[in-house]
């Protein structure tokens, strides 16, 4: 009975995730946005089938990358066919998201390939319903993060002005922070003597999770880049004002990384591993969890 209840809860969470993302897409009133969100979920549902039967999570992150690339480029191509002239801003935003997705996806895939497994999935992949929920949540992640970009591209297209240029700078800053933080940690972990130690150097001396800070920052940049196009689309009645809800991307990323996965899980794992270590206690006390100290 308890197992059935857990399975039902997992299915309900998956259904709720889909309804939230697709519901927001419907509110935009743009068919291309709806099709893009549906595509994001379908790709992950298809990938779930062989992943469950093979009991592997090794191409989970890679599928996330494929989903981002497929959704954003499909939106770009289909929107271009409807416009008399394709805004250069559309291509710039698509390329920015593509570079980020390809870099992160390849980095995570190689890390899992090197480690042999993703420890988060040890118990998850044995449950059909929980594993399905996890793949559905990846569809939600892609949809919610890229929704404002999709809506902007599918509408009148990205407008290049002072605001969008600021957004590009913010994106690039977050992108660089994420790359540097990941490289610093990878180099730290590559030293055998550091196997059971925690990193406190480089960007990790400013934040306990600088890579996640960079992730949140770059999606904040995407929202800023998309904003002028959404404002103009509302002004000319291309979209209703409700479309601004798609700008939730950076807030959703923050919630996901801090309260669902990422920070929450790593903090709990660190407390178990080094909770009695005085140096670790001092590091936690003096170093912000997410937003870097200057």
Short mmCIF file of C-alpha atoms in Angstrom, two decimals:
data_model
loop_
_atom_site.label_atom_id
_atom_site.label_comp_id
_atom_site.label_asym_id
_atom_site.label_seq_id
_atom_site.Cartn_x
_atom_site.Cartn_y
_atom_site.Cartn_z
CA UNK A 1 0.00 0.00 0.00
CA UNK A 2 2.80 2.41 0.92
CA UNK A 3 4.61 1.65 -2.35
CA UNK A 4 1.46 2.35 -4.35
CA UNK A 5 0.97 5.62 -2.49
CA UNK A 6 4.53 6.73 -3.27
CA UNK A 7 4.06 5.80 -6.93
CA UNK A 8 0.83 7.78 -7.07
CA UNK A 9 2.53 10.82 -5.52
CA UNK A 10 5.36 10.60 -8.06
CA UNK A 11 2.90 10.46 -10.95
CA UNK A 12 0.92 13.40 -9.53
CA UNK A 13 4.10 15.47 -9.20
CA UNK A 14 5.02 14.65 -12.80
CA UNK A 15 1.51 15.59 -13.97
CA UNK A 16 1.62 18.83 -11.97
CA UNK A 17 5.01 19.72 -13.49
CA UNK A 18 3.64 19.28 -17.00
CA UNK A 19 0.44 21.22 -16.27
CA UNK A 20 2.41 24.16 -14.84
CA UNK A 21 4.76 24.48 -17.82
CA UNK A 22 2.16 23.80 -20.51
CA UNK A 23 -0.35 26.01 -18.72
CA UNK A 24 2.03 28.97 -18.85
CA UNK A 25 2.69 28.22 -22.52
CA UNK A 26 -1.06 28.28 -23.21
CA UNK A 27 -1.34 31.66 -21.46
CA UNK A 28 1.07 33.16 -24.00
CA UNK A 29 -1.46 32.41 -26.74
CA UNK A 30 1.37 31.46 -29.10
CA UNK A 31 1.17 28.01 -30.70
CA UNK A 32 4.92 27.88 -31.26
CA UNK A 33 5.55 28.33 -27.53
CA UNK A 34 3.08 25.55 -26.73
CA UNK A 35 4.70 23.21 -29.26
CA UNK A 36 8.19 23.99 -27.88
CA UNK A 37 7.16 23.16 -24.31
CA UNK A 38 5.42 19.97 -25.40
CA UNK A 39 8.54 18.98 -27.34
CA UNK A 40 10.69 19.43 -24.23
CA UNK A 41 8.59 16.94 -22.28
CA UNK A 42 8.19 14.44 -25.13
CA UNK A 43 11.97 14.20 -25.64
CA UNK A 44 12.47 13.35 -21.96
CA UNK A 45 9.56 10.91 -21.83
CA UNK A 46 11.00 9.05 -24.82
CA UNK A 47 14.48 8.98 -23.26
CA UNK A 48 13.03 7.65 -20.00
CA UNK A 49 11.98 4.35 -21.59
CA UNK A 50 15.44 2.94 -22.47
CA UNK A 51 16.94 4.61 -19.37
CA UNK A 52 14.60 2.70 -17.07
CA UNK A 53 14.94 -0.65 -18.81
CA UNK A 54 18.73 -0.32 -18.88
CA UNK A 55 18.73 1.11 -15.33
CA UNK A 56 21.08 3.89 -16.29
CA UNK A 57 21.22 7.62 -15.64
CA UNK A 58 24.36 8.18 -17.68
CA UNK A 59 22.62 10.04 -20.52
CA UNK A 60 20.22 12.01 -18.31
CA UNK A 61 22.23 15.25 -18.42
CA UNK A 62 23.09 14.68 -22.08
CA UNK A 63 19.37 14.45 -22.82
CA UNK A 64 18.90 17.77 -21.05
CA UNK A 65 21.39 19.34 -23.44
CA UNK A 66 19.72 17.74 -26.46
CA UNK A 67 16.36 19.02 -25.22
CA UNK A 68 17.59 22.60 -24.88
CA UNK A 69 19.23 22.55 -28.31
CA UNK A 70 16.24 20.95 -30.01
CA UNK A 71 13.68 23.26 -28.41
CA UNK A 72 15.55 26.52 -28.92
CA UNK A 73 16.66 25.79 -32.50
CA UNK A 74 13.22 24.47 -33.51
CA UNK A 75 11.70 27.68 -32.17
CA UNK A 76 14.29 29.75 -34.03
CA UNK A 77 13.76 27.98 -37.37
CA UNK A 78 9.96 27.94 -37.22
CA UNK A 79 9.74 31.57 -36.08
CA UNK A 80 12.14 32.61 -38.85
CA UNK A 81 9.81 31.15 -41.47
CA UNK A 82 7.02 33.45 -40.23
CA UNK A 83 9.05 36.67 -40.19
CA UNK A 84 9.88 38.80 -43.22
CA UNK A 85 13.34 39.42 -41.77
CA UNK A 86 14.96 37.45 -38.95
CA UNK A 87 16.18 39.67 -36.08
CA UNK A 88 19.91 39.21 -35.44
CA UNK A 89 19.00 39.20 -31.75
CA UNK A 90 17.23 35.86 -32.21
CA UNK A 91 20.40 34.22 -33.46
CA UNK A 92 22.51 35.80 -30.71
CA UNK A 93 20.23 34.50 -27.94
CA UNK A 94 19.94 31.05 -29.52
CA UNK A 95 23.73 30.81 -29.79
CA UNK A 96 24.25 31.94 -26.18
CA UNK A 97 21.86 29.30 -24.85
CA UNK A 98 23.36 26.69 -27.19
CA UNK A 99 26.93 27.35 -26.03
CA UNK A 100 25.83 27.13 -22.40
CA UNK A 101 23.81 23.92 -22.92
CA UNK A 102 26.58 22.18 -24.92
CA UNK A 103 29.26 23.15 -22.38
CA UNK A 104 27.28 22.12 -19.30
CA UNK A 105 25.91 18.94 -20.86
CA UNK A 106 29.32 17.71 -22.03
CA UNK A 107 30.88 18.63 -18.68
CA UNK A 108 28.28 16.69 -16.68
CA UNK A 109 28.34 13.75 -19.09
CA UNK A 110 32.13 13.42 -18.87
CA UNK A 111 32.01 13.73 -15.08
CA UNK A 112 29.47 10.92 -14.76
CA UNK A 113 31.41 8.82 -17.29
CA UNK A 114 34.55 9.30 -15.18
CA UNK A 115 32.82 8.63 -11.84
CA UNK A 116 30.87 5.68 -13.24
CA UNK A 117 27.53 6.86 -11.86
CA UNK A 118 25.48 9.79 -10.60
CA UNK A 119 24.96 9.01 -6.91
CA UNK A 120 21.68 10.94 -6.85
CA UNK A 121 20.06 8.22 -8.97
CA UNK A 122 21.06 5.14 -6.96
CA UNK A 123 17.60 4.66 -5.45
CA UNK A 124 15.63 6.80 -7.90
CA UNK A 125 16.26 4.71 -11.03
CA UNK A 126 14.97 1.51 -9.40
CA UNK A 127 11.49 3.05 -9.06
CA UNK A 128 9.62 3.35 -12.35
CA UNK A 129 7.40 6.18 -11.11
CA UNK A 130 10.14 8.16 -9.35
CA UNK A 131 12.48 7.83 -12.31
CA UNK A 132 9.68 8.95 -14.65
CA UNK A 133 9.03 11.92 -12.38
CA UNK A 134 12.72 12.86 -12.56
CA UNK A 135 12.74 12.84 -16.36
CA UNK A 136 9.51 14.88 -16.37
CA UNK A 137 11.09 17.42 -14.03
CA UNK A 138 13.90 17.80 -16.55
CA UNK A 139 11.28 18.70 -19.12
CA UNK A 140 9.94 21.26 -16.63
CA UNK A 141 13.46 22.62 -16.08
CA UNK A 142 14.08 23.15 -19.79
CA UNK A 143 10.62 24.63 -20.36
CA UNK A 144 10.62 27.07 -17.47
CA UNK A 145 14.20 28.26 -17.94
CA UNK A 146 13.87 28.88 -21.66
CA UNK A 147 10.22 30.03 -21.69
CA UNK A 148 10.94 33.78 -21.84
CA UNK A 149 13.49 33.25 -24.62
CA UNK A 150 11.08 31.04 -26.55
CA UNK A 151 8.23 33.54 -26.13
CA UNK A 152 10.43 36.44 -27.25
CA UNK A 153 11.84 34.61 -30.27
CA UNK A 154 8.43 33.21 -31.27
CA UNK A 155 6.84 36.69 -31.02
CA UNK A 156 8.37 39.73 -32.68
CA UNK A 157 11.93 38.59 -32.07
CA UNK A 158 14.75 39.77 -29.82
CA UNK A 159 15.31 43.52 -29.89
CA UNK A 160 18.89 44.73 -29.55
CA UNK A 161 19.00 47.82 -27.36
CA UNK A 162 20.70 49.00 -24.16
CA UNK A 163 18.64 46.65 -21.98
CA UNK A 164 19.32 43.54 -24.06
CA UNK A 165 23.03 44.41 -24.26
CA UNK A 166 23.11 44.59 -20.46
CA UNK A 167 21.43 41.19 -20.45
CA UNK A 168 24.12 39.76 -22.75
CA UNK A 169 26.83 41.08 -20.41
CA UNK A 170 25.07 39.55 -17.39
CA UNK A 171 24.73 36.23 -19.24
CA UNK A 172 28.41 36.17 -20.21
CA UNK A 173 29.45 37.04 -16.64
CA UNK A 174 27.38 34.18 -15.24
CA UNK A 175 28.64 31.82 -17.95
CA UNK A 176 32.28 32.62 -17.16
CA UNK A 177 31.73 32.24 -13.40
CA UNK A 178 30.12 28.83 -13.93
CA UNK A 179 32.92 27.62 -16.21
CA UNK A 180 35.72 28.85 -13.93
CA UNK A 181 34.07 27.39 -10.82
CA UNK A 182 33.60 23.99 -12.48
CA UNK A 183 37.20 23.97 -13.75
CA UNK A 184 38.59 24.92 -10.34
CA UNK A 185 36.66 22.12 -8.65
CA UNK A 186 37.63 19.58 -11.30
CA UNK A 187 41.31 20.49 -10.90
CA UNK A 188 40.97 20.25 -7.12
CA UNK A 189 39.36 16.81 -7.32
CA UNK A 190 41.98 15.56 -9.79
CA UNK A 191 44.62 15.70 -7.04
CA UNK A 192 44.56 12.35 -5.15
CA UNK A 193 45.35 14.02 -1.82
CA UNK A 194 42.12 16.02 -2.09
CA UNK A 195 39.87 12.99 -2.41
CA UNK A 196 38.22 13.45 1.00
CA UNK A 197 38.71 17.22 1.26
CA UNK A 198 36.46 20.15 0.41
CA UNK A 199 37.51 23.01 -1.85
CA UNK A 200 37.98 26.49 -0.36
CA UNK A 201 40.18 28.13 -3.00
CA UNK A 202 39.46 30.36 -5.98
CA UNK A 203 35.81 31.28 -6.46
CA UNK A 204 34.98 28.69 -3.81
CA UNK A 205 36.51 31.02 -1.22
CA UNK A 206 33.84 33.59 -2.12
CA UNK A 207 30.85 31.26 -2.29
CA UNK A 208 30.20 27.66 -1.30
CA UNK A 209 28.43 27.13 -4.63
CA UNK A 210 29.80 29.67 -7.16
CA UNK A 211 28.89 27.45 -10.12
CA UNK A 212 25.21 27.61 -9.17
CA UNK A 213 25.47 31.35 -8.65
CA UNK A 214 26.80 31.62 -12.22
CA UNK A 215 23.92 29.47 -13.45
CA UNK A 216 21.31 31.70 -11.83
CA UNK A 217 23.06 34.83 -13.07
CA UNK A 218 23.15 33.72 -16.70
CA UNK A 219 19.44 32.89 -16.72
CA UNK A 220 18.79 36.29 -15.21
CA UNK A 221 20.69 37.58 -18.25
CA UNK A 222 18.41 35.60 -20.59
CA UNK A 223 15.36 37.18 -18.94
CA UNK A 224 16.84 40.67 -19.39
CA UNK A 225 17.63 39.97 -23.07
CA UNK A 226 14.06 38.77 -23.65
CA UNK A 227 12.37 41.63 -21.80
CA UNK A 228 12.44 44.36 -24.53
CA UNK A 229 10.89 41.99 -27.06
CA UNK A 230 8.11 40.98 -24.65
CA UNK A 231 7.41 44.62 -23.72
CA UNK A 232 7.12 45.59 -27.39
CA UNK A 233 5.00 42.51 -28.18
CA UNK A 234 2.54 43.50 -25.46
CA UNK A 235 2.51 47.11 -26.69
CA UNK A 236 1.46 46.07 -30.19
CA UNK A 237 -0.99 43.44 -28.86
CA UNK A 238 1.10 40.49 -30.06
CA UNK A 239 0.93 39.15 -26.49
CA UNK A 240 -1.25 39.82 -23.48
CA UNK A 241 0.53 41.20 -20.37
CA UNK A 242 0.29 37.71 -18.82
CA UNK A 243 3.27 36.81 -21.04
CA UNK A 244 5.55 38.51 -18.50
CA UNK A 245 5.09 35.45 -16.29
CA UNK A 246 7.60 33.73 -18.59
CA UNK A 247 10.29 35.97 -17.04
CA UNK A 248 10.14 33.70 -14.00
CA UNK A 249 13.14 31.83 -15.42
CA UNK A 250 15.86 33.09 -12.99
CA UNK A 251 13.53 32.73 -9.97
CA UNK A 252 12.66 29.19 -11.02
CA UNK A 253 16.35 28.38 -11.47
CA UNK A 254 17.10 29.78 -8.01
CA UNK A 255 14.29 27.73 -6.42
CA UNK A 256 15.31 24.57 -8.25
CA UNK A 257 19.01 24.81 -7.42
CA UNK A 258 18.64 25.97 -3.82
CA UNK A 259 15.58 24.07 -2.56
CA UNK A 260 15.19 21.01 -4.81
CA UNK A 261 18.57 19.80 -6.08
CA UNK A 262 22.06 21.21 -6.23
CA UNK A 263 22.71 23.31 -3.13
CA UNK A 264 20.32 21.48 -0.82
CA UNK A 265 21.67 18.03 -1.68
CA UNK A 266 25.35 19.07 -1.62
CA UNK A 267 24.97 20.91 1.69
CA UNK A 268 23.34 17.86 3.27
CA UNK A 269 26.05 15.57 1.87
CA UNK A 270 28.78 17.93 3.12
CA UNK A 271 27.28 18.07 6.61
CA UNK A 272 27.29 14.28 6.79
CA UNK A 273 30.86 14.00 5.51
CA UNK A 274 32.54 16.93 7.26
CA UNK A 275 29.98 18.02 9.85
CA UNK A 276 32.42 17.40 12.73
CA UNK A 277 35.36 19.02 10.93
CA UNK A 278 36.23 22.36 12.56
CA UNK A 279 37.70 23.72 9.33
CA UNK A 280 34.48 22.91 7.50
CA UNK A 281 32.41 24.58 10.22
CA UNK A 282 34.59 27.69 9.90
CA UNK A 283 34.27 27.61 6.10
CA UNK A 284 30.47 27.44 6.32
CA UNK A 285 30.37 30.21 8.90
CA UNK A 286 32.58 32.62 6.94
CA UNK A 287 31.58 31.81 3.34
CA UNK A 288 28.14 32.66 1.89
CA UNK A 289 26.13 29.71 0.65
CA UNK A 290 25.39 31.16 -2.79
CA UNK A 291 25.85 34.89 -3.43
CA UNK A 292 29.60 35.63 -3.34
CA UNK A 293 31.12 37.94 -0.77
CA UNK A 294 33.09 40.83 -2.23
#
